[in-house]
Amino acid sequence: MTSAKPAGTAGKKVVVFDYGFGNVRSAERALARAGADVEITRDFDTALNADGLLVPGVGAFAACMKGLKEARGDWIIDRRLAGGRPVMGICVGMQILFARGIEHGVEAEGLDEWPGAVEPLKAEIVPHMGWNTVRPPQDTELFAGLDSDARFYFVHSYAVQQWDFEVGNVHMRPPKVTWATHGEPFIAAVENGALWATQFHPEKSGDAGAQLLTNWIGTL
């Protein structure tokens, strides 16, 4: 007997973008459990036209950016967002959405969807590896239905630790920013219209991560 898909997620086509820098199989399994119709691909048209695009990422910022551009992922993300079509980044897939990354003193350009720099975490123990709580805003959609003590799985040594986003249009809704702390506060997630992202790995975060992915798929 096949279990029913979560309400609001059935039939939603999600592409996990395979540009060589992400745990695409774990993401595929987690999205499928959340009810999505999932495909792993780097095909331009398929990724462009899916209901949702998930961009994973592991490794170094500069290498991920290089791989993304070689797969034309930067074009796909830009064109999807221009049309209001949902994109979600995970881990380094979130970091590359910011203006730049600084690793070992070397600066690399990001996609510049949001201002800010990805820099080394200021903590006694690095990498930040394991479970941690987060502090979402009250009007969050991404964390809807989750308890305040819900924990998510992080594996990273770099993060964005300052948020300086200017809303240039009075009719524009400012992004919703979620914070976590490891040594010092850092950005754990952002909800910005069609563009959502998490520093942690929802696909490795058990029931809490499953609920979060269900929330995202439900908006597609």
PDB file of N, CA and C in Angstrom, residues 181-219:
ATOM      1  N   THR A 181      23.000  30.348  16.170  1.00  0.00           N
ATOM      2  CA  THR A 181      24.240  30.787  16.818  1.00  0.00           C
ATOM      3  C   THR A 181      25.208  29.631  16.955  1.00  0.00           C
ATOM      4  N   HIS A 182      26.419  29.842  16.535  1.00  0.00           N
ATOM      5  CA  HIS A 182      27.541  28.946  16.811  1.00  0.00           C
ATOM      6  C   HIS A 182      28.756  29.849  17.000  1.00  0.00           C
ATOM      7  N   GLY A 183      29.085  30.121  18.240  1.00  0.00           N
ATOM      8  CA  GLY A 183      30.090  31.139  18.534  1.00  0.00           C
ATOM      9  C   GLY A 183      29.450  32.511  18.468  1.00  0.00           C
ATOM     10  N   GLU A 184      29.028  32.915  17.283  1.00  0.00           N
ATOM     11  CA  GLU A 184      28.317  34.163  17.063  1.00  0.00           C
ATOM     12  C   GLU A 184      27.104  33.895  16.174  1.00  0.00           C
ATOM     13  N   PRO A 185      26.130  34.807  16.157  1.00  0.00           N
ATOM     14  CA  PRO A 185      24.961  34.609  15.296  1.00  0.00           C
ATOM     15  C   PRO A 185      25.343  34.562  13.814  1.00  0.00           C
ATOM     16  N   PHE A 186      24.615  33.739  13.072  1.00  0.00           N
ATOM     17  CA  PHE A 186      24.792  33.681  11.620  1.00  0.00           C
ATOM     18  C   PHE A 186      23.435  33.398  10.980  1.00  0.00           C
ATOM     19  N   ILE A 187      23.342  33.654   9.695  1.00  0.00           N
ATOM     20  CA  ILE A 187      22.082  33.454   8.986  1.00  0.00           C
ATOM     21  C   ILE A 187      21.884  31.976   8.703  1.00  0.00           C
ATOM     22  N   ALA A 188      20.751  31.448   9.179  1.00  0.00           N
ATOM     23  CA  ALA A 188      20.442  30.022   9.012  1.00  0.00           C
ATOM     24  C   ALA A 188      19.466  29.784   7.873  1.00  0.00           C
ATOM     25  N   ALA A 189      18.671  30.799   7.510  1.00  0.00           N
ATOM     26  CA  ALA A 189      17.710  30.646   6.416  1.00  0.00           C
ATOM     27  C   ALA A 189      17.219  32.019   5.988  1.00  0.00           C
ATOM     28  N   VAL A 190      16.770  32.091   4.740  1.00  0.00           N
ATOM     29  CA  VAL A 190      16.175  33.324   4.206  1.00  0.00           C
ATOM     30  C   VAL A 190      14.954  32.949   3.375  1.00  0.00           C
ATOM     31  N   GLU A 191      13.885  33.704   3.542  1.00  0.00           N
ATOM     32  CA  GLU A 191      12.687  33.592   2.703  1.00  0.00           C
ATOM     33  C   GLU A 191      12.494  34.932   2.011  1.00  0.00           C
ATOM     34  N   ASN A 192      12.585  34.941   0.690  1.00  0.00           N
ATOM     35  CA  ASN A 192      12.574  36.188  -0.061  1.00  0.00           C
ATOM     36  C   ASN A 192      11.770  36.001  -1.344  1.00  0.00           C
ATOM     37  N   GLY A 193      10.450  36.085  -1.227  1.00  0.00           N
ATOM     38  CA  GLY A 193       9.604  35.875  -2.394  1.00  0.00           C
ATOM     39  C   GLY A 193       9.749  34.463  -2.919  1.00  0.00           C
ATOM     40  N   ALA A 194      10.157  34.342  -4.177  1.00  0.00           N
ATOM     41  CA  ALA A 194      10.319  33.023  -4.787  1.00  0.00           C
ATOM     42  C   ALA A 194      11.624  32.345  -4.397  1.00  0.00           C
ATOM     43  N   LEU A 195      12.507  33.051  -3.708  1.00  0.00           N
ATOM     44  CA  LEU A 195      13.827  32.523  -3.374  1.00  0.00           C
ATOM     45  C   LEU A 195      13.930  32.232  -1.881  1.00  0.00           C
ATOM     46  N   TRP A 196      14.061  30.949  -1.552  1.00  0.00           N
ATOM     47  CA  TRP A 196      14.249  30.505  -0.179  1.00  0.00           C
ATOM     48  C   TRP A 196      15.579  29.755  -0.085  1.00  0.00           C
ATOM     49  N   ALA A 197      16.159  29.716   1.108  1.00  0.00           N
ATOM     50  CA  ALA A 197      17.427  29.003   1.266  1.00  0.00           C
ATOM     51  C   ALA A 197      17.670  28.680   2.725  1.00  0.00           C
ATOM     52  N   THR A 198      18.433  27.612   2.956  1.00  0.00           N
ATOM     53  CA  THR A 198      18.817  27.219   4.313  1.00  0.00           C
ATOM     54  C   THR A 198      20.309  26.901   4.358  1.00  0.00           C
ATOM     55  N   GLN A 199      20.961  27.306   5.452  1.00  0.00           N
ATOM     56  CA  GLN A 199      22.354  26.929   5.666  1.00  0.00           C
ATOM     57  C   GLN A 199      22.450  25.480   6.126  1.00  0.00           C
ATOM     58  N   PHE A 200      21.475  25.029   6.870  1.00  0.00           N
ATOM     59  CA  PHE A 200      21.451  23.645   7.344  1.00  0.00           C
ATOM     60  C   PHE A 200      20.941  22.719   6.240  1.00  0.00           C
ATOM     61  N   HIS A 201      20.985  21.416   6.527  1.00  0.00           N
ATOM     62  CA  HIS A 201      20.541  20.393   5.580  1.00  0.00           C
ATOM     63  C   HIS A 201      19.169  19.868   5.986  1.00  0.00           C
ATOM     64  N   PRO A 202      18.082  20.339   5.379  1.00  0.00           N
ATOM     65  CA  PRO A 202      16.771  19.796   5.737  1.00  0.00           C
ATOM     66  C   PRO A 202      16.645  18.317   5.410  1.00  0.00           C
ATOM     67  N   GLU A 203      17.356  17.860   4.379  1.00  0.00           N
ATOM     68  CA  GLU A 203      17.269  16.451   3.986  1.00  0.00           C
ATOM     69  C   GLU A 203      17.935  15.527   4.996  1.00  0.00           C
ATOM     70  N   LYS A 204      18.697  16.089   5.934  1.00  0.00           N
ATOM     71  CA  LYS A 204      19.345  15.311   6.981  1.00  0.00           C
ATOM     72  C   LYS A 204      18.792  15.649   8.368  1.00  0.00           C
ATOM     73  N   SER A 205      17.689  16.392   8.400  1.00  0.00           N
ATOM     74  CA  SER A 205      17.180  16.936   9.658  1.00  0.00           C
ATOM     75  C   SER A 205      15.924  16.254  10.169  1.00  0.00           C
ATOM     76  N   GLY A 206      15.742  14.988   9.809  1.00  0.00           N
ATOM     77  CA  GLY A 206      14.648  14.198  10.367  1.00  0.00           C
ATOM     78  C   GLY A 206      13.278  14.778  10.094  1.00  0.00           C
ATOM     79  N   ASP A 207      12.384  14.646  11.095  1.00  0.00           N
ATOM     80  CA  ASP A 207      11.008  15.094  10.934  1.00  0.00           C
ATOM     81  C   ASP A 207      10.907  16.600  10.725  1.00  0.00           C
ATOM     82  N   ALA A 208      11.761  17.352  11.404  1.00  0.00           N
ATOM     83  CA  ALA A 208      11.722  18.812  11.251  1.00  0.00           C
ATOM     84  C   ALA A 208      12.082  19.211   9.824  1.00  0.00           C
ATOM     85  N   GLY A 209      13.105  18.573   9.277  1.00  0.00           N
ATOM     86  CA  GLY A 209      13.489  18.861   7.902  1.00  0.00           C
ATOM     87  C   GLY A 209      12.419  18.452   6.910  1.00  0.00           C
ATOM     88  N   ALA A 210      11.760  17.322   7.188  1.00  0.00           N
ATOM     89  CA  ALA A 210      10.678  16.860   6.312  1.00  0.00           C
ATOM     90  C   ALA A 210       9.523  17.849   6.303  1.00  0.00           C
ATOM     91  N   GLN A 211       9.188  18.382   7.487  1.00  0.00           N
ATOM     92  CA  GLN A 211       8.108  19.377   7.562  1.00  0.00           C
ATOM     93  C   GLN A 211       8.487  20.637   6.795  1.00  0.00           C
ATOM     94  N   LEU A 212       9.746  21.055   6.905  1.00  0.00           N
ATOM     95  CA  LEU A 212      10.206  22.242   6.212  1.00  0.00           C
ATOM     96  C   LEU A 212      10.110  22.071   4.697  1.00  0.00           C
ATOM     97  N   LEU A 213      10.548  20.921   4.190  1.00  0.00           N
ATOM     98  CA  LEU A 213      10.450  20.673   2.749  1.00  0.00           C
ATOM     99  C   LEU A 213       9.003  20.601   2.298  1.00  0.00           C
ATOM    100  N   THR A 214       8.148  20.003   3.125  1.00  0.00           N
ATOM    101  CA  THR A 214       6.718  19.972   2.811  1.00  0.00           C
ATOM    102  C   THR A 214       6.156  21.388   2.723  1.00  0.00           C
ATOM    103  N   ASN A 215       6.588  22.256   3.636  1.00  0.00           N
ATOM    104  CA  ASN A 215       6.148  23.656   3.607  1.00  0.00           C
ATOM    105  C   ASN A 215       6.556  24.313   2.295  1.00  0.00           C
ATOM    106  N   TRP A 216       7.803  24.082   1.865  1.00  0.00           N
ATOM    107  CA  TRP A 216       8.276  24.700   0.624  1.00  0.00           C
ATOM    108  C   TRP A 216       7.492  24.158  -0.572  1.00  0.00           C
ATOM    109  N   ILE A 217       7.368  22.857  -0.660  1.00  0.00           N
ATOM    110  CA  ILE A 217       6.666  22.246  -1.803  1.00  0.00           C
ATOM    111  C   ILE A 217       5.220  22.729  -1.856  1.00  0.00           C
ATOM    112  N   GLY A 218       4.621  22.949  -0.687  1.00  0.00           N
ATOM    113  CA  GLY A 218       3.248  23.424  -0.635  1.00  0.00           C
ATOM    114  C   GLY A 218       3.041  24.803  -1.202  1.00  0.00           C
ATOM    115  N   THR A 219       4.127  25.573  -1.373  1.00  0.00           N
ATOM    116  CA  THR A 219       4.017  26.917  -1.934  1.00  0.00           C
ATOM    117  C   THR A 219       4.215  26.933  -3.448  1.00  0.00           C
TER     118      THR A 219
END
